[in-house]
PDB file of C-alpha atoms in Angstrom:
ATOM      1  CA  MET G   1      -0.201  -0.419   0.005  1.00 73.00           C
ATOM      2  CA  VAL G   2       1.873   3.856  -0.941  1.00 79.00           C
ATOM      3  CA  LYS G   3       2.470   5.582   1.814  1.00 90.00           C
ATOM      4  CA  VAL G   4      -0.123   8.848   0.924  1.00 96.00           C
ATOM      5  CA  TYR G   5       0.025  11.582   4.118  1.00 97.00           C
ATOM      6  CA  GLU G   6      -2.799  14.574   4.220  1.00 97.00           C
ATOM      7  CA  ILE G   7      -2.300  17.523   5.512  1.00 97.00           C
ATOM      8  CA  ASP G   8      -3.631  20.784   6.571  1.00 96.00           C
ATOM      9  CA  GLY G   9      -6.663  19.255   4.224  1.00 96.00           C
ATOM     10  CA  LEU G  10      -4.301  18.384   1.260  1.00 96.00           C
ATOM     11  CA  ARG G  11      -4.102  14.845   0.081  1.00 97.00           C
ATOM     12  CA  PRO G  12      -2.353  13.603  -2.601  1.00 98.00           C
ATOM     13  CA  VAL G  13      -4.090  12.294  -5.925  1.00 98.00           C
ATOM     14  CA  VAL G  14      -2.880   9.417  -8.099  1.00 97.00           C
ATOM     15  CA  HIS G  15      -4.378   8.386 -10.958  1.00 98.00           C
ATOM     16  CA  PRO G  16      -5.342   5.879 -11.641  1.00 97.00           C
ATOM     17  CA  THR G  17      -2.870   4.678 -14.403  1.00 97.00           C
ATOM     18  CA  ALA G  18      -0.017   5.503 -12.647  1.00 98.00           C
ATOM     19  CA  TYR G  19       2.289   3.456 -10.955  1.00 97.00           C
ATOM     20  CA  VAL G  20       3.388   4.454  -7.610  1.00 97.00           C
ATOM     21  CA  HIS G  21       5.601   2.152  -5.961  1.00 97.00           C
ATOM     22  CA  PRO G  22       4.259   1.178  -1.932  1.00 96.00           C
ATOM     23  CA  THR G  23       7.713   2.590  -0.465  1.00 96.00           C
ATOM     24  CA  ALA G  24       7.441   5.577  -2.521  1.00 97.00           C
ATOM     25  CA  VAL G  25       5.870   8.710   0.511  1.00 98.00           C
ATOM     26  CA  LEU G  26       3.761  11.068  -0.683  1.00 98.00           C
ATOM     27  CA  ILE G  27       2.251  14.127   1.535  1.00 98.00           C
ATOM     28  CA  GLY G  28       0.388  16.364   0.742  1.00 97.00           C
ATOM     29  CA  ASP G  29      -0.442  19.008  -2.234  1.00 97.00           C
ATOM     30  CA  VAL G  30       1.182  16.366  -4.717  1.00 98.00           C
ATOM     31  CA  ILE G  31      -0.800  15.544  -8.181  1.00 98.00           C
ATOM     32  CA  VAL G  32       0.660  12.580 -10.286  1.00 98.00           C
ATOM     33  CA  GLY G  33      -1.084  12.540 -13.600  1.00 98.00           C
ATOM     34  CA  PRO G  34      -1.590   9.870 -16.016  1.00 98.00           C
ATOM     35  CA  ARG G  35       0.758   6.523 -17.537  1.00 98.00           C
ATOM     36  CA  CYS G  36       3.614   8.228 -13.894  1.00 98.00           C
ATOM     37  CA  TYR G  37       5.990   6.045 -12.784  1.00 98.00           C
ATOM     38  CA  VAL G  38       6.694   7.001  -9.061  1.00 98.00           C
ATOM     39  CA  GLY G  39      10.079   4.810  -8.298  1.00 98.00           C
ATOM     40  CA  PRO G  40      10.824   2.647  -4.707  1.00 97.00           C
ATOM     41  CA  LEU G  41      11.923   5.462  -1.583  1.00 98.00           C
ATOM     42  CA  ALA G  42      10.900   8.665  -4.183  1.00 98.00           C
ATOM     43  CA  SER G  43       9.753  11.207  -1.147  1.00 98.00           C
ATOM     44  CA  LEU G  44       7.059  13.661  -2.914  1.00 98.00           C
ATOM     45  CA  ARG G  45       6.822  16.315  -0.377  1.00 98.00           C
ATOM     46  CA  GLY G  46       3.778  18.943  -1.017  1.00 97.00           C
ATOM     47  CA  ASP G  47       3.657  20.123   2.583  1.00 97.00           C
ATOM     48  CA  PHE G  48       4.609  24.211   0.829  1.00 96.00           C
ATOM     49  CA  GLY G  49       4.350  23.438  -2.322  1.00 96.00           C
ATOM     50  CA  ARG G  50       2.277  22.028  -5.161  1.00 98.00           C
ATOM     51  CA  LEU G  51       4.158  18.775  -6.982  1.00 98.00           C
ATOM     52  CA  ILE G  52       2.911  17.593  -9.898  1.00 98.00           C
ATOM     53  CA  LEU G  53       3.455  14.903 -12.813  1.00 98.00           C
ATOM     54  CA  GLU G  54       1.915  15.172 -15.696  1.00 98.00           C
ATOM     55  CA  GLU G  55       1.263  12.603 -18.203  1.00 98.00           C
ATOM     56  CA  GLY G  56       3.707  10.179 -18.322  1.00 98.00           C
ATOM     57  CA  ALA G  57       6.736  11.011 -16.679  1.00 98.00           C
ATOM     58  CA  ASN G  58       9.030   9.602 -14.147  1.00 98.00           C
ATOM     59  CA  VAL G  59      10.245   9.587 -10.890  1.00 98.00           C
ATOM     60  CA  GLN G  60      12.666   6.546 -10.028  1.00 98.00           C
ATOM     61  CA  ASP G  61      14.400   5.420  -6.867  1.00 98.00           C
ATOM     62  CA  THR G  62      15.198   7.467  -4.430  1.00 98.00           C
ATOM     63  CA  CYS G  63      14.100  10.872  -6.215  1.00 98.00           C
ATOM     64  CA  VAL G  64      13.133  13.485  -3.882  1.00 98.00           C
ATOM     65  CA  MET G  65      10.465  16.286  -4.986  1.00 98.00           C
ATOM     66  CA  HIS G  66       9.706  19.275  -2.672  1.00 98.00           C
ATOM     67  CA  GLY G  67       8.515  22.825  -3.357  1.00 90.00           C
ATOM     68  CA  PHE G  68       8.776  26.283  -2.830  1.00 83.00           C
ATOM     69  CA  PRO G  69       6.331  28.332  -1.143  1.00 86.00           C
ATOM     70  CA  GLU G  70       3.775  29.860  -3.502  1.00 84.00           C
ATOM     71  CA  ASP G  71       5.083  27.988  -6.776  1.00 89.00           C
ATOM     72  CA  ASP G  72       4.999  24.244  -8.218  1.00 97.00           C
ATOM     73  CA  THR G  73       6.841  22.194  -9.121  1.00 98.00           C
ATOM     74  CA  VAL G  74       6.546  20.503 -12.323  1.00 98.00           C
ATOM     75  CA  VAL G  75       7.145  17.787 -14.185  1.00 98.00           C
ATOM     76  CA  GLU G  76       6.419  18.245 -17.710  1.00 98.00           C
ATOM     77  CA  VAL G  77       4.230  14.783 -20.161  1.00 98.00           C
ATOM     78  CA  ASP G  78       7.388  12.449 -20.347  1.00 98.00           C
ATOM     79  CA  GLY G  79       9.807  14.414 -18.129  1.00 98.00           C
ATOM     80  CA  HIS G  80      12.267  11.981 -16.616  1.00 98.00           C
ATOM     81  CA  ILE G  81      13.625  12.243 -13.290  1.00 98.00           C
ATOM     82  CA  GLY G  82      16.922   9.150 -13.050  1.00 98.00           C
ATOM     83  CA  HIS G  83      17.670   7.498  -9.858  1.00 98.00           C
ATOM     84  CA  GLY G  84      18.310   9.672  -6.971  1.00 98.00           C
ATOM     85  CA  ALA G  85      17.285  13.083  -8.043  1.00 98.00           C
ATOM     86  CA  VAL G  86      16.433  16.233  -6.134  1.00 98.00           C
ATOM     87  CA  LEU G  87      13.859  18.434  -7.518  1.00 98.00           C
ATOM     88  CA  HIS G  88      13.010  21.847  -5.438  1.00 98.00           C
ATOM     89  CA  GLY G  89      10.638  24.649  -6.711  1.00 97.00           C
ATOM     90  CA  CYS G  90      11.693  24.179 -10.269  1.00 98.00           C
ATOM     91  CA  ARG G  91       9.937  22.896 -13.458  1.00 98.00           C
ATOM     92  CA  VAL G  92      10.772  19.917 -16.248  1.00 98.00           C
ATOM     93  CA  GLY G  93      10.130  20.881 -19.382  1.00 98.00           C
ATOM     94  CA  ARG G  94       8.411  18.006 -22.019  1.00 98.00           C
ATOM     95  CA  ASN G  95      10.741  15.005 -23.054  1.00 98.00           C
ATOM     96  CA  ALA G  96      12.816  16.596 -20.710  1.00 98.00           C
ATOM     97  CA  MET G  97      15.729  13.976 -18.691  1.00 98.00           C
ATOM     98  CA  VAL G  98      17.217  15.177 -15.787  1.00 98.00           C
ATOM     99  CA  GLY G  99      20.199  12.412 -15.330  1.00 98.00           C
ATOM    100  CA  MET G 100      20.774  10.560 -11.674  1.00 98.00           C
ATOM    101  CA  ASN G 101      21.863  12.010  -8.868  1.00 98.00           C
ATOM    102  CA  ALA G 102      21.432  15.443 -10.559  1.00 98.00           C
ATOM    103  CA  VAL G 103      20.165  18.464  -8.523  1.00 98.00           C
ATOM    104  CA  VAL G 104      17.552  21.410  -9.918  1.00 98.00           C
ATOM    105  CA  MET G 105      16.737  24.669  -7.812  1.00 98.00           C
ATOM    106  CA  ASP G 106      13.677  26.669  -7.131  1.00 97.00           C
ATOM    107  CA  LYS G 107      12.247  29.383 -10.045  1.00 97.00           C
ATOM    108  CA  ALA G 108      15.135  27.308 -12.202  1.00 98.00           C
ATOM    109  CA  VAL G 109      13.374  26.056 -15.912  1.00 98.00           C
ATOM    110  CA  VAL G 110      15.297  22.713 -18.078  1.00 98.00           C
ATOM    111  CA  GLY G 111      13.361  23.737 -20.827  1.00 98.00           C
ATOM    112  CA  ALA G 112      11.900  21.186 -23.661  1.00 98.00           C
ATOM    113  CA  GLU G 113      13.735  17.872 -24.487  1.00 98.00           C
ATOM    114  CA  SER G 114      16.408  18.976 -22.239  1.00 98.00           C
ATOM    115  CA  ILE G 115      19.202  16.731 -20.888  1.00 98.00           C
ATOM    116  CA  VAL G 116      20.349  17.177 -17.263  1.00 98.00           C
ATOM    117  CA  GLY G 117      23.568  15.583 -17.179  1.00 98.00           C
ATOM    118  CA  ALA G 118      24.036  13.281 -14.146  1.00 98.00           C
ATOM    119  CA  ALA G 119      25.423  14.829 -11.227  1.00 98.00           C
ATOM    120  CA  ALA G 120      24.820  18.617 -12.493  1.00 98.00           C
ATOM    121  CA  PHE G 121      23.320  20.830 -10.249  1.00 98.00           C
ATOM    122  CA  VAL G 122      21.395  23.656 -11.253  1.00 98.00           C
ATOM    123  CA  LYS G 123      21.168  26.932  -9.765  1.00 98.00           C
ATOM    124  CA  ALA G 124      18.245  28.290  -8.218  1.00 97.00           C
ATOM    125  CA  GLY G 125      16.063  30.583 -10.755  1.00 97.00           C
ATOM    126  CA  MET G 126      18.902  28.904 -13.967  1.00 98.00           C
ATOM    127  CA  VAL G 127      16.792  29.412 -17.736  1.00 98.00           C
ATOM    128  CA  ILE G 128      18.067  26.487 -19.568  1.00 98.00           C
ATOM    129  CA  PRO G 129      16.214  26.762 -23.691  1.00 98.00           C
ATOM    130  CA  PRO G 130      14.798  23.817 -25.081  1.00 98.00           C
ATOM    131  CA  ARG G 131      17.158  20.974 -26.782  1.00 98.00           C
ATOM    132  CA  SER G 132      20.032  22.158 -24.077  1.00 98.00           C
ATOM    133  CA  LEU G 133      22.987  19.162 -22.845  1.00 98.00           C
ATOM    134  CA  VAL G 134      23.381  20.474 -19.554  1.00 98.00           C
ATOM    135  CA  LEU G 135      26.880  19.169 -17.385  1.00 98.00           C
ATOM    136  CA  GLY G 136      28.611  20.001 -14.089  1.00 98.00           C
ATOM    137  CA  ALA G 137      28.918  21.482 -11.198  1.00 97.00           C
ATOM    138  CA  PRO G 138      27.169  24.001 -11.263  1.00 97.00           C
ATOM    139  CA  ALA G 139      25.777  23.155 -14.401  1.00 98.00           C
ATOM    140  CA  LYS G 140      26.478  25.318 -17.557  1.00 98.00           C
ATOM    141  CA  ILE G 141      25.292  24.337 -21.568  1.00 98.00           C
ATOM    142  CA  VAL G 142      27.569  23.134 -23.291  1.00 98.00           C
ATOM    143  CA  ARG G 143      25.484  22.154 -26.505  1.00 98.00           C
ATOM    144  CA  ALA G 144      22.211  21.250 -27.932  1.00 98.00           C
ATOM    145  CA  VAL G 145      21.107  17.958 -28.661  1.00 98.00           C
ATOM    146  CA  SER G 146      21.323  15.841 -30.942  1.00 97.00           C
ATOM    147  CA  ASP G 147      18.032  14.726 -32.420  1.00 97.00           C
ATOM    148  CA  GLU G 148      19.681  10.733 -31.612  1.00 97.00           C
ATOM    149  CA  GLU G 149      19.978  12.278 -28.436  1.00 97.00           C
ATOM    150  CA  ILE G 150      16.513  13.058 -27.670  1.00 97.00           C
ATOM    151  CA  ALA G 151      15.328   9.590 -29.650  1.00 96.00           C
ATOM    152  CA  TRP G 152      17.538   7.347 -27.116  1.00 96.00           C
ATOM    153  CA  LYS G 153      16.006   9.923 -23.951  1.00 96.00           C
ATOM    154  CA  SER G 154      12.585   9.231 -26.086  1.00 96.00           C
ATOM    155  CA  TYR G 155      13.501   5.063 -25.719  1.00 95.00           C
ATOM    156  CA  GLY G 156      14.005   4.958 -22.787  1.00 95.00           C
ATOM    157  CA  THR G 157      10.724   6.973 -20.882  1.00 96.00           C
ATOM    158  CA  ARG G 158       8.954   4.605 -22.736  1.00 95.00           C
ATOM    159  CA  GLN G 159      10.897   2.194 -21.361  1.00 94.00           C
ATOM    160  CA  TYR G 160       9.411   3.111 -17.863  1.00 96.00           C
ATOM    161  CA  HIS G 161       5.395   3.553 -19.724  1.00 96.00           C
ATOM    162  CA  ASP G 162       6.067   0.013 -20.373  1.00 95.00           C
ATOM    163  CA  LEU G 163       7.340  -0.765 -17.055  1.00 95.00           C
ATOM    164  CA  ASN G 164       4.424   0.996 -15.803  1.00 95.00           C
ATOM    165  CA  VAL G 165       2.368  -0.975 -17.336  1.00 95.00           C
ATOM    166  CA  ARG G 166       4.373  -3.927 -15.647  1.00 94.00           C
ATOM    167  CA  SER G 167       4.224  -3.071 -12.118  1.00 95.00           C
ATOM    168  CA  MET G 168       0.545  -2.427 -12.188  1.00 94.00           C
ATOM    169  CA  ARG G 169      -0.014  -6.455 -13.387  1.00 94.00           C
ATOM    170  CA  THR G 170       2.798  -8.017 -11.656  1.00 93.00           C
ATOM    171  CA  MET G 171       4.243  -6.768  -9.161  1.00 93.00           C
ATOM    172  CA  ARG G 172       4.020  -8.536  -6.203  1.00 92.00           C
ATOM    173  CA  GLU G 173       5.538  -8.548  -2.453  1.00 91.00           C
ATOM    174  CA  VAL G 174       6.392 -11.890  -2.093  1.00 94.00           C
ATOM    175  CA  GLU G 175       9.206 -13.738   0.403  1.00 95.00           C
ATOM    176  CA  ALA G 176      12.434 -14.445  -0.752  1.00 94.00           C
ATOM    177  CA  LEU G 177      13.467 -18.115  -2.310  1.00 93.00           C
ATOM    178  CA  ALA G 178      16.800 -19.978  -0.334  1.00 96.00           C
ATOM    179  CA  GLU G 179      18.120 -20.620  -3.038  1.00 97.00           C
ATOM    180  CA  VAL G 180      18.476 -20.546  -6.513  1.00 96.00           C
ATOM    181  CA  GLU G 181      15.760 -22.636  -8.666  1.00 95.00           C
ATOM    182  CA  PRO G 182      17.510 -24.801 -11.355  1.00 96.00           C
ATOM    183  CA  GLY G 183      16.597 -23.695 -14.489  1.00 95.00           C
ATOM    184  CA  ARG G 184      15.494 -20.419 -12.821  1.00 95.00           C
ATOM    185  CA  PRO G 185      13.735 -17.449 -16.285  1.00 92.00           C
ATOM    186  CA  ARG G 186      14.871 -14.710 -16.989  1.00 92.00           C
ATOM    187  CA  ILE G 187      12.873 -12.227 -17.960  1.00 88.00           C
ATOM    188  CA  VAL G 188      12.372 -12.010 -22.201  1.00 83.00           C
ATOM    189  CA  PHE G 189      12.057  -9.865 -24.428  1.00 74.00           C
ATOM    190  CA  ASP G 190      10.052  -9.490 -28.162  1.00 69.00           C
ATOM    191  CA  GLU G 191      12.347  -6.051 -28.538  1.00 63.00           C
ATOM    192  CA  PRO G 192      15.219  -4.396 -26.753  1.00 58.00           C
ATOM    193  CA  HIS G 193      14.762  -3.685 -23.482  1.00 52.00           C
ATOM    194  CA  LYS G 194      10.010  -4.976 -23.999  1.00 53.00           C
ATOM    195  CA  PRO G 195       9.192  -7.640 -22.387  1.00 51.00           C
ATOM    196  CA  LYS G 196       7.706 -10.260 -23.797  1.00 56.00           C
ATOM    197  CA  GLN G 197       3.939 -10.125 -23.042  1.00 50.00           C
TER     198      GLN G 197
END
């Protein structure tokens, strides 16, 4: 069961087609839209400002989202937030990606189809134009994102769309096995990174 908490009369909203892992925590003014994926141990604290995940967005394992008073923290349609990233009072544009362990601070804007590299630190108020590659701490725009990189990012996000469906259909809490069973099967994919149904 997902850990969902009301505060000051505001209760999180989770669309029925979204998957939120049972170890994730949602507090207060949080809105999780259709086909979103929220990974294990993610913390979405809407106890200051509103947090919004638009359709198809994913927020992966151990990510933190926290709002700035009277502002929204938004991950737009198909936004992709890598493991361990922190979003604080910012906006991540449509089909953009924030890499693993990156931090995006208050009032920063990550433009559509931009990529923030792993471990980057996006300072408060930074505005990243669409289709920009951003690296470093502090983050700097290094170049435009190529069509091939957008295709790679979009493919990765589609994998999380599929993981949303797989998780809703097949994930359940079980007891661990004591040993590896003979002929242990593997997850088999019809096409690269898409499991057989």
